[in-house]
Amino acid sequence: MKVGITAFAGICMKLWDKGISIDKKIEQFTVGNDREIDLHIAKYDIQASLAHAKMLESIGVLSKEELAKLEGGLKILAEQIEDGTFEIEAQFEDVHSKIEFELTKTLGEVGKKIHTARSRNDQVLVALQLYYKDNLGLIYDKTEVFFNTLLNLAETHKKAMLPGYTHLQVAMPSSFGLWFSAYAEVLIDDVYLLNAALKTVDQNPLGSAAGYGSSFGIDRELTTKELKFSTLKYNVVAAQMARGKSERTIALTLGSLCNTMARFAMDICLYMSQNFSFISFPDELTTGSSIMPHKKNPDVFELIRGKCNKIQALHTEMILITNNLPSGYHRDYQLLKENMILAINDVKDILDIFNYAIQQIEVKDIDLNDAKYQYLFTVDNINTLVEGGMSFREAYQIIGKQVQEGTYKPDISKAHTHKGSIGNLCLEEIKAKFPKREKHP
């Protein structure tokens, strides 16, 4: 049997309940699927509520005995969240009303005090900031694992040659070492943005209440330390304006990382095709066709590419929802949560599966003496003539004429030795360049 609003005297199912009923259609529309989404931030609401309760005790709003009761009640709820038994039933708007209900049901009047000096606005904001901080940290860790995998593959296959392309036309000689380490170094740029996003969300908004602070003498430094934020978002209006700003910053960061992975996945799909045939993967990592028995499809990389491209659209969505909102809270912000949380979960999964699959890549021997690759070495041959004293332009014209007349014969003996080239990958330098994760207090 569902618990009704009057099941427990004085206990509200909505934090804003004033005893006035609301149209059910309006309620359904405004709540949406917040209950399901809020399960992702439930444990962070508990953490913030615990810090808030400690702060209330420190300023005399709660007694030590009341704090101890709230700590016990919050611990029980935290354990339910951890073991998966915590639910947000249909009569509750969100996780915040559910938690206060449970505390009040269990502890009576003490539970009703937990919301003193805060609003649902800063309650959801601080829970989201904690969720973002934790999960961006996980994405950092998974990106670093993927980065190291690519550098290891670059070292393993550094002598394996690969045709280089521009405009999808044969261009110059490359190598698998150069290819793997290129994507590794591009990940570094993504991590620069990731660290910026981490710094953006690592600011405590709790205490901003509805966006204009509180007349209680609250101690915001205490909650900042308790929640391990690096700093406060001092201005209470600025704290509320972080809603939307954080999501736009994170979406930009995820989009950058996904752009790198989508391009890499596209390379893999091309290189696996029979027309390139540079790489392969074990049969168990590929799929077949319902009609063509010879097919060995790179579905995992196609789905990585598709999911990553979808996530790149998230930034536009975050901008369009928040672009012209004035300062202060607006219900539009509720619409940011779902796709942001889904995207974060998808990025974690993509990094895991990409790292798992790429380690099983099978690099094929490519014969660069094949006629279709003969023009890979024209630039090297021009450089040989320049080293003999000829101007570059004259050497370019000589080799160009040979190509046009069909008399060009490639000399594949020239070595590339400068930093970052085929013969000098600088893998240790790239490894040392990976940005350190910002330390939290």
mmCIF file of N, CA and C in Angstrom, residues 190-302:
data_model
loop_
_atom_site.group_PDB
_atom_site.id
_atom_site.type_symbol
_atom_site.label_atom_id
_atom_site.label_comp_id
_atom_site.label_asym_id
_atom_site.label_seq_id
_atom_site.Cartn_x
_atom_site.Cartn_y
_atom_site.Cartn_z
ATOM 1 N N ASP A 190 42.581 16.922 -23.796
ATOM 2 C CA ASP A 190 41.271 16.673 -23.180
ATOM 3 C C ASP A 190 41.363 16.711 -21.657
ATOM 4 N N VAL A 191 42.475 16.231 -21.125
ATOM 5 C CA VAL A 191 42.648 16.224 -19.669
ATOM 6 C C VAL A 191 42.873 17.640 -19.133
ATOM 7 N N TYR A 192 43.495 18.515 -19.942
ATOM 8 C CA TYR A 192 43.584 19.922 -19.524
ATOM 9 C C TYR A 192 42.177 20.475 -19.256
ATOM 10 N N LEU A 193 41.249 20.180 -20.161
ATOM 11 C CA LEU A 193 39.867 20.634 -19.995
ATOM 12 C C LEU A 193 39.194 19.922 -18.820
ATOM 13 N N LEU A 194 39.507 18.644 -18.660
ATOM 14 C CA LEU A 194 38.930 17.868 -17.563
ATOM 15 C C LEU A 194 39.341 18.448 -16.218
ATOM 16 N N ASN A 195 40.606 18.823 -16.093
ATOM 17 C CA ASN A 195 41.065 19.439 -14.855
ATOM 18 C C ASN A 195 40.400 20.788 -14.613
ATOM 19 N N ALA A 196 40.149 21.528 -15.708
ATOM 20 C CA ALA A 196 39.450 22.811 -15.570
ATOM 21 C C ALA A 196 38.020 22.592 -15.078
ATOM 22 N N ALA A 197 37.364 21.551 -15.614
ATOM 23 C CA ALA A 197 36.001 21.240 -15.165
ATOM 24 C C ALA A 197 36.001 20.806 -13.703
ATOM 25 N N LEU A 198 36.986 20.016 -13.316
ATOM 26 C CA LEU A 198 37.102 19.591 -11.920
ATOM 27 C C LEU A 198 37.253 20.797 -10.993
ATOM 28 N N LYS A 199 38.072 21.742 -11.423
ATOM 29 C CA LYS A 199 38.286 22.943 -10.603
ATOM 30 C C LYS A 199 36.996 23.762 -10.512
ATOM 31 N N THR A 200 36.235 23.789 -11.596
ATOM 32 C CA THR A 200 34.988 24.555 -11.631
ATOM 33 C C THR A 200 33.968 24.009 -10.640
ATOM 34 N N VAL A 201 33.851 22.677 -10.558
ATOM 35 C CA VAL A 201 32.839 22.085 -9.670
ATOM 36 C C VAL A 201 33.335 21.919 -8.241
ATOM 37 N N ASP A 202 34.616 22.155 -8.020
ATOM 38 C CA ASP A 202 35.186 21.950 -6.682
ATOM 39 C C ASP A 202 35.039 23.211 -5.823
ATOM 40 N N GLN A 203 33.825 23.769 -5.815
ATOM 41 C CA GLN A 203 33.507 24.965 -5.035
ATOM 42 C C GLN A 203 32.175 24.732 -4.318
ATOM 43 N N ASN A 204 32.165 24.963 -3.040
ATOM 44 C CA ASN A 204 31.001 24.638 -2.211
ATOM 45 C C ASN A 204 29.890 25.689 -2.330
ATOM 46 N N PRO A 205 28.704 25.286 -2.836
ATOM 47 C CA PRO A 205 27.578 26.227 -2.924
ATOM 48 C C PRO A 205 26.648 26.171 -1.713
ATOM 49 N N LEU A 206 26.864 25.198 -0.814
ATOM 50 C CA LEU A 206 25.941 25.006 0.302
ATOM 51 C C LEU A 206 25.947 26.230 1.206
ATOM 52 N N GLY A 207 24.755 26.666 1.583
ATOM 53 C CA GLY A 207 24.615 27.882 2.375
ATOM 54 C C GLY A 207 24.075 29.038 1.563
ATOM 55 N N SER A 208 24.054 28.865 0.246
ATOM 56 C CA SER A 208 23.462 29.909 -0.603
ATOM 57 C C SER A 208 21.942 29.850 -0.553
ATOM 58 N N ALA A 209 21.410 28.746 -0.006
ATOM 59 C CA ALA A 209 19.956 28.558 0.164
ATOM 60 C C ALA A 209 19.237 28.745 -1.168
ATOM 61 N N ALA A 210 18.244 29.592 -1.218
ATOM 62 C CA ALA A 210 17.486 29.781 -2.464
ATOM 63 C C ALA A 210 18.214 30.686 -3.447
ATOM 64 N N GLY A 211 19.409 31.112 -3.062
ATOM 65 C CA GLY A 211 20.206 31.966 -3.938
ATOM 66 C C GLY A 211 20.505 33.318 -3.332
ATOM 67 N N TYR A 212 20.032 33.518 -2.083
ATOM 68 C CA TYR A 212 20.238 34.819 -1.431
ATOM 69 C C TYR A 212 20.694 34.667 0.014
ATOM 70 N N GLY A 213 21.199 33.471 0.348
ATOM 71 C CA GLY A 213 21.752 33.258 1.671
ATOM 72 C C GLY A 213 20.699 33.081 2.755
ATOM 73 N N SER A 214 21.114 33.260 4.009
ATOM 74 C CA SER A 214 20.251 32.993 5.162
ATOM 75 C C SER A 214 20.509 34.014 6.254
ATOM 76 N N SER A 215 19.486 34.294 7.050
ATOM 77 C CA SER A 215 19.669 35.193 8.199
ATOM 78 C C SER A 215 20.257 34.457 9.402
ATOM 79 N N PHE A 216 20.361 33.110 9.312
ATOM 80 C CA PHE A 216 21.080 32.362 10.338
ATOM 81 C C PHE A 216 22.584 32.630 10.182
ATOM 82 N N GLY A 217 23.287 32.600 11.306
ATOM 83 C CA GLY A 217 24.735 32.814 11.263
ATOM 84 C C GLY A 217 25.470 31.531 10.901
ATOM 85 N N ILE A 218 25.220 30.999 9.711
ATOM 86 C CA ILE A 218 25.772 29.698 9.309
ATOM 87 C C ILE A 218 27.281 29.783 9.079
ATOM 88 N N ASP A 219 27.931 28.658 9.231
ATOM 89 C CA ASP A 219 29.386 28.561 9.053
ATOM 90 C C ASP A 219 29.663 27.789 7.756
ATOM 91 N N ARG A 220 29.837 28.502 6.667
ATOM 92 C CA ARG A 220 30.024 27.859 5.369
ATOM 93 C C ARG A 220 31.428 27.267 5.214
ATOM 94 N N GLU A 221 32.377 27.804 5.963
ATOM 95 C CA GLU A 221 33.729 27.227 5.925
ATOM 96 C C GLU A 221 33.720 25.803 6.492
ATOM 97 N N LEU A 222 32.891 25.578 7.512
ATOM 98 C CA LEU A 222 32.814 24.257 8.131
ATOM 99 C C LEU A 222 32.322 23.218 7.119
ATOM 100 N N THR A 223 31.233 23.545 6.407
ATOM 101 C CA THR A 223 30.713 22.568 5.435
ATOM 102 C C THR A 223 31.676 22.375 4.265
ATOM 103 N N THR A 224 32.407 23.423 3.931
ATOM 104 C CA THR A 224 33.407 23.310 2.856
ATOM 105 C C THR A 224 34.463 22.282 3.228
ATOM 106 N N LYS A 225 34.933 22.334 4.467
ATOM 107 C CA LYS A 225 35.936 21.373 4.939
ATOM 108 C C LYS A 225 35.350 19.980 5.073
ATOM 109 N N GLU A 226 34.140 19.900 5.613
ATOM 110 C CA GLU A 226 33.497 18.595 5.803
ATOM 111 C C GLU A 226 33.298 17.868 4.463
ATOM 112 N N LEU A 227 32.960 18.615 3.426
ATOM 113 C CA LEU A 227 32.664 18.015 2.121
ATOM 114 C C LEU A 227 33.876 17.960 1.212
ATOM 115 N N LYS A 228 35.036 18.430 1.745
ATOM 116 C CA LYS A 228 36.309 18.360 1.024
ATOM 117 C C LYS A 228 36.289 19.134 -0.300
ATOM 118 N N PHE A 229 35.584 20.245 -0.290
ATOM 119 C CA PHE A 229 35.698 21.183 -1.410
ATOM 120 C C PHE A 229 36.982 21.992 -1.234
ATOM 121 N N SER A 230 37.584 22.393 -2.346
ATOM 122 C CA SER A 230 38.805 23.191 -2.261
ATOM 123 C C SER A 230 38.534 24.610 -1.789
ATOM 124 N N THR A 231 37.343 25.101 -2.124
ATOM 125 C CA THR A 231 37.013 26.478 -1.760
ATOM 126 C C THR A 231 35.503 26.639 -1.709
ATOM 127 N N LEU A 232 35.073 27.786 -1.218
ATOM 128 C CA LEU A 232 33.663 28.173 -1.238
ATOM 129 C C LEU A 232 33.333 28.846 -2.568
ATOM 130 N N LYS A 233 32.090 28.746 -2.976
ATOM 131 C CA LYS A 233 31.542 29.696 -3.937
ATOM 132 C C LYS A 233 30.962 30.785 -3.048
ATOM 133 N N TYR A 234 31.718 31.859 -2.833
ATOM 134 C CA TYR A 234 31.405 32.813 -1.763
ATOM 135 C C TYR A 234 30.086 33.546 -1.993
ATOM 136 N N ASN A 235 29.952 34.184 -3.128
ATOM 137 C CA ASN A 235 28.766 34.976 -3.404
ATOM 138 C C ASN A 235 27.566 34.055 -3.588
ATOM 139 N N VAL A 236 26.508 34.276 -2.815
ATOM 140 C CA VAL A 236 25.378 33.340 -2.825
ATOM 141 C C VAL A 236 24.632 33.350 -4.161
ATOM 142 N N VAL A 237 24.603 34.494 -4.829
ATOM 143 C CA VAL A 237 23.978 34.542 -6.153
ATOM 144 C C VAL A 237 24.848 33.796 -7.162
ATOM 145 N N ALA A 238 26.147 34.011 -7.076
ATOM 146 C CA ALA A 238 27.080 33.304 -7.966
ATOM 147 C C ALA A 238 26.984 31.792 -7.760
ATOM 148 N N ALA A 239 26.776 31.383 -6.502
ATOM 149 C CA ALA A 239 26.653 29.950 -6.213
ATOM 150 C C ALA A 239 25.485 29.346 -6.981
ATOM 151 N N GLN A 240 24.341 30.040 -6.985
ATOM 152 C CA GLN A 240 23.188 29.525 -7.721
ATOM 153 C C GLN A 240 23.395 29.602 -9.226
ATOM 154 N N MET A 241 24.157 30.593 -9.676
ATOM 155 C CA MET A 241 24.436 30.710 -11.109
ATOM 156 C C MET A 241 25.381 29.609 -11.600
ATOM 157 N N ALA A 242 25.996 28.884 -10.662
ATOM 158 C CA ALA A 242 26.824 27.739 -11.044
ATOM 159 C C ALA A 242 25.987 26.645 -11.684
ATOM 160 N N ARG A 243 24.692 26.618 -11.342
ATOM 161 C CA ARG A 243 23.786 25.646 -11.972
ATOM 162 C C ARG A 243 23.645 26.028 -13.439
ATOM 163 N N GLY A 244 24.003 25.154 -14.306
ATOM 164 C CA GLY A 244 24.022 25.474 -15.729
ATOM 165 C C GLY A 244 25.435 25.767 -16.195
ATOM 166 N N LYS A 245 26.148 26.603 -15.460
ATOM 167 C CA LYS A 245 27.551 26.893 -15.792
ATOM 168 C C LYS A 245 28.395 25.627 -15.656
ATOM 169 N N SER A 246 28.200 24.915 -14.553
ATOM 170 C CA SER A 246 28.938 23.664 -14.356
ATOM 171 C C SER A 246 28.623 22.671 -15.466
ATOM 172 N N GLU A 247 27.344 22.550 -15.796
ATOM 173 C CA GLU A 247 26.933 21.576 -16.819
ATOM 174 C C GLU A 247 27.487 21.940 -18.194
ATOM 175 N N ARG A 248 27.498 23.233 -18.526
ATOM 176 C CA ARG A 248 28.076 23.633 -19.816
ATOM 177 C C ARG A 248 29.562 23.321 -19.871
ATOM 178 N N THR A 249 30.252 23.569 -18.764
ATOM 179 C CA THR A 249 31.693 23.307 -18.708
ATOM 180 C C THR A 249 31.974 21.816 -18.829
ATOM 181 N N ILE A 250 31.214 21.013 -18.097
ATOM 182 C CA ILE A 250 31.406 19.565 -18.146
ATOM 183 C C ILE A 250 31.077 19.023 -19.528
ATOM 184 N N ALA A 251 29.989 19.509 -20.125
ATOM 185 C CA ALA A 251 29.593 19.034 -21.457
ATOM 186 C C ALA A 251 30.663 19.349 -22.490
ATOM 187 N N LEU A 252 31.273 20.527 -22.389
ATOM 188 C CA LEU A 252 32.368 20.885 -23.291
ATOM 189 C C LEU A 252 33.539 19.922 -23.120
ATOM 190 N N THR A 253 33.846 19.608 -21.873
ATOM 191 C CA THR A 253 34.947 18.695 -21.560
ATOM 192 C C THR A 253 34.676 17.291 -22.090
ATOM 193 N N LEU A 254 33.487 16.765 -21.808
ATOM 194 C CA LEU A 254 33.135 15.428 -22.281
ATOM 195 C C LEU A 254 33.132 15.391 -23.811
ATOM 196 N N GLY A 255 32.655 16.463 -24.425
ATOM 197 C CA GLY A 255 32.622 16.531 -25.879
ATOM 198 C C GLY A 255 34.017 16.485 -26.485
ATOM 199 N N SER A 256 34.955 17.166 -25.855
ATOM 200 C CA SER A 256 36.339 17.149 -26.345
ATOM 201 C C SER A 256 36.933 15.746 -26.260
ATOM 202 N N LEU A 257 36.749 15.101 -25.121
ATOM 203 C CA LEU A 257 37.243 13.739 -24.944
ATOM 204 C C LEU A 257 36.586 12.785 -25.942
ATOM 205 N N CYS A 258 35.290 12.955 -26.135
ATOM 206 C CA CYS A 258 34.560 12.080 -27.054
ATOM 207 C C CYS A 258 34.942 12.335 -28.508
ATOM 208 N N ASN A 259 35.288 13.566 -28.833
ATOM 209 C CA ASN A 259 35.762 13.858 -30.182
ATOM 210 C C ASN A 259 37.031 13.072 -30.485
ATOM 211 N N THR A 260 37.939 13.025 -29.523
ATOM 212 C CA THR A 260 39.179 12.251 -29.694
ATOM 213 C C THR A 260 38.865 10.777 -29.901
ATOM 214 N N MET A 261 37.980 10.239 -29.068
ATOM 215 C CA MET A 261 37.675 8.809 -29.165
ATOM 216 C C MET A 261 36.891 8.480 -30.426
ATOM 217 N N ALA A 262 36.007 9.383 -30.852
ATOM 218 C CA ALA A 262 35.227 9.135 -32.067
ATOM 219 C C ALA A 262 36.135 9.098 -33.294
ATOM 220 N N ARG A 263 37.094 10.002 -33.349
ATOM 221 C CA ARG A 263 38.031 10.024 -34.488
ATOM 222 C C ARG A 263 38.906 8.768 -34.499
ATOM 223 N N PHE A 264 39.340 8.358 -33.320
ATOM 224 C CA PHE A 264 40.151 7.143 -33.211
ATOM 225 C C PHE A 264 39.337 5.933 -33.652
ATOM 226 N N ALA A 265 38.086 5.870 -33.198
ATOM 227 C CA ALA A 265 37.212 4.754 -33.584
ATOM 228 C C ALA A 265 36.990 4.735 -35.095
ATOM 229 N N MET A 266 36.870 5.910 -35.706
ATOM 230 C CA MET A 266 36.693 5.984 -37.158
ATOM 231 C C MET A 266 37.935 5.468 -37.876
ATOM 232 N N ASP A 267 39.103 5.859 -37.398
ATOM 233 C CA ASP A 267 40.350 5.316 -37.970
ATOM 234 C C ASP A 267 40.332 3.785 -37.932
ATOM 235 N N ILE A 268 39.933 3.247 -36.792
ATOM 236 C CA ILE A 268 39.926 1.795 -36.622
ATOM 237 C C ILE A 268 38.965 1.142 -37.610
ATOM 238 N N CYS A 269 37.779 1.719 -37.766
ATOM 239 C CA CYS A 269 36.806 1.165 -38.719
ATOM 240 C C CYS A 269 37.364 1.176 -40.142
ATOM 241 N N LEU A 270 38.031 2.260 -40.514
ATOM 242 C CA LEU A 270 38.660 2.332 -41.847
ATOM 243 C C LEU A 270 39.770 1.295 -41.990
ATOM 244 N N TYR A 271 40.643 1.269 -41.020
ATOM 245 C CA TYR A 271 41.828 0.407 -41.108
ATOM 246 C C TYR A 271 41.481 -1.076 -41.058
ATOM 247 N N MET A 272 40.298 -1.400 -40.502
ATOM 248 C CA MET A 272 39.849 -2.802 -40.483
ATOM 249 C C MET A 272 39.249 -3.241 -41.819
ATOM 250 N N SER A 273 38.810 -2.275 -42.630
ATOM 251 C CA SER A 273 38.137 -2.633 -43.885
ATOM 252 C C SER A 273 39.120 -3.286 -44.856
ATOM 253 N N GLN A 274 38.587 -4.095 -45.778
ATOM 254 C CA GLN A 274 39.440 -4.831 -46.721
ATOM 255 C C GLN A 274 40.246 -3.896 -47.610
ATOM 256 N N ASN A 275 39.730 -2.708 -47.880
ATOM 257 C CA ASN A 275 40.442 -1.778 -48.752
ATOM 258 C C ASN A 275 41.696 -1.209 -48.103
ATOM 259 N N PHE A 276 41.718 -1.196 -46.772
ATOM 260 C CA PHE A 276 42.925 -0.791 -46.048
ATOM 261 C C PHE A 276 43.632 -2.032 -45.501
ATOM 262 N N SER A 277 42.918 -2.814 -44.702
ATOM 263 C CA SER A 277 43.435 -4.072 -44.145
ATOM 264 C C SER A 277 44.752 -3.890 -43.395
ATOM 265 N N PHE A 278 44.786 -2.895 -42.529
ATOM 266 C CA PHE A 278 45.990 -2.629 -41.735
ATOM 267 C C PHE A 278 45.951 -3.332 -40.383
ATOM 268 N N ILE A 279 44.728 -3.553 -39.863
ATOM 269 C CA ILE A 279 44.572 -4.116 -38.517
ATOM 270 C C ILE A 279 43.422 -5.110 -38.511
ATOM 271 N N SER A 280 43.381 -5.892 -37.448
ATOM 272 C CA SER A 280 42.259 -6.809 -37.237
ATOM 273 C C SER A 280 42.064 -6.973 -35.738
ATOM 274 N N PHE A 281 40.963 -7.633 -35.390
ATOM 275 C CA PHE A 281 40.673 -7.948 -33.990
ATOM 276 C C PHE A 281 40.201 -9.390 -33.906
ATOM 277 N N PRO A 282 40.343 -10.027 -32.759
ATOM 278 C CA PRO A 282 39.851 -11.398 -32.608
ATOM 279 C C PRO A 282 38.362 -11.482 -32.943
ATOM 280 N N ASP A 283 37.948 -12.634 -33.438
ATOM 281 C CA ASP A 283 36.557 -12.824 -33.851
ATOM 282 C C ASP A 283 35.573 -12.495 -32.738
ATOM 283 N N GLU A 284 35.956 -12.785 -31.496
ATOM 284 C CA GLU A 284 35.018 -12.586 -30.392
ATOM 285 C C GLU A 284 34.761 -11.100 -30.092
ATOM 286 N N LEU A 285 35.537 -10.206 -30.675
ATOM 287 C CA LEU A 285 35.320 -8.774 -30.493
ATOM 288 C C LEU A 285 34.527 -8.157 -31.639
ATOM 289 N N THR A 286 34.188 -8.973 -32.635
ATOM 290 C CA THR A 286 33.468 -8.463 -33.800
ATOM 291 C C THR A 286 32.126 -9.186 -33.936
ATOM 292 N N THR A 287 31.295 -8.686 -34.856
ATOM 293 C CA THR A 287 29.995 -9.322 -35.093
ATOM 294 C C THR A 287 29.884 -9.702 -36.564
ATOM 295 N N GLY A 288 28.883 -10.545 -36.851
ATOM 296 C CA GLY A 288 28.682 -11.020 -38.216
ATOM 297 C C GLY A 288 27.439 -10.424 -38.852
ATOM 298 N N SER A 289 27.086 -10.967 -39.992
ATOM 299 C CA SER A 289 25.919 -10.521 -40.736
ATOM 300 C C SER A 289 24.900 -11.655 -40.796
ATOM 301 N N SER A 290 23.613 -11.282 -40.823
ATOM 302 C CA SER A 290 22.561 -12.300 -40.902
ATOM 303 C C SER A 290 22.449 -12.902 -42.301
ATOM 304 N N ILE A 291 23.107 -12.279 -43.279
ATOM 305 C CA ILE A 291 22.984 -12.760 -44.661
ATOM 306 C C ILE A 291 24.338 -13.026 -45.322
ATOM 307 N N MET A 292 25.392 -12.302 -44.875
ATOM 308 C CA MET A 292 26.715 -12.430 -45.510
ATOM 309 C C MET A 292 27.672 -13.133 -44.556
ATOM 310 N N PRO A 293 27.978 -14.396 -44.783
ATOM 311 C CA PRO A 293 28.769 -15.170 -43.822
ATOM 312 C C PRO A 293 30.222 -14.721 -43.683
ATOM 313 N N HIS A 294 30.700 -13.890 -44.622
ATOM 314 C CA HIS A 294 32.113 -13.490 -44.567
ATOM 315 C C HIS A 294 32.337 -12.256 -43.686
ATOM 316 N N LYS A 295 31.264 -11.624 -43.211
ATOM 317 C CA LYS A 295 31.412 -10.336 -42.524
ATOM 318 C C LYS A 295 32.043 -10.466 -41.138
ATOM 319 N N LYS A 296 32.880 -9.477 -40.840
ATOM 320 C CA LYS A 296 33.528 -9.356 -39.533
ATOM 321 C C LYS A 296 33.451 -7.867 -39.175
ATOM 322 N N ASN A 297 32.356 -7.494 -38.542
ATOM 323 C CA ASN A 297 32.029 -6.075 -38.390
ATOM 324 C C ASN A 297 32.584 -5.464 -37.100
ATOM 325 N N PRO A 298 33.089 -4.233 -37.193
ATOM 326 C CA PRO A 298 33.641 -3.546 -36.007
ATOM 327 C C PRO A 298 32.567 -2.825 -35.207
ATOM 328 N N ASP A 299 31.501 -3.541 -34.836
ATOM 329 C CA ASP A 299 30.352 -2.891 -34.192
ATOM 330 C C ASP A 299 30.729 -2.116 -32.935
ATOM 331 N N VAL A 300 31.653 -2.654 -32.153
ATOM 332 C CA VAL A 300 31.985 -1.977 -30.895
ATOM 333 C C VAL A 300 32.558 -0.595 -31.176
ATOM 334 N N PHE A 301 33.371 -0.482 -32.227
ATOM 335 C CA PHE A 301 33.973 0.814 -32.544
ATOM 336 C C PHE A 301 32.975 1.741 -33.239
ATOM 337 N N GLU A 302 32.047 1.162 -33.991
ATOM 338 C CA GLU A 302 30.986 1.979 -34.588
ATOM 339 C C GLU A 302 30.084 2.563 -33.502
#
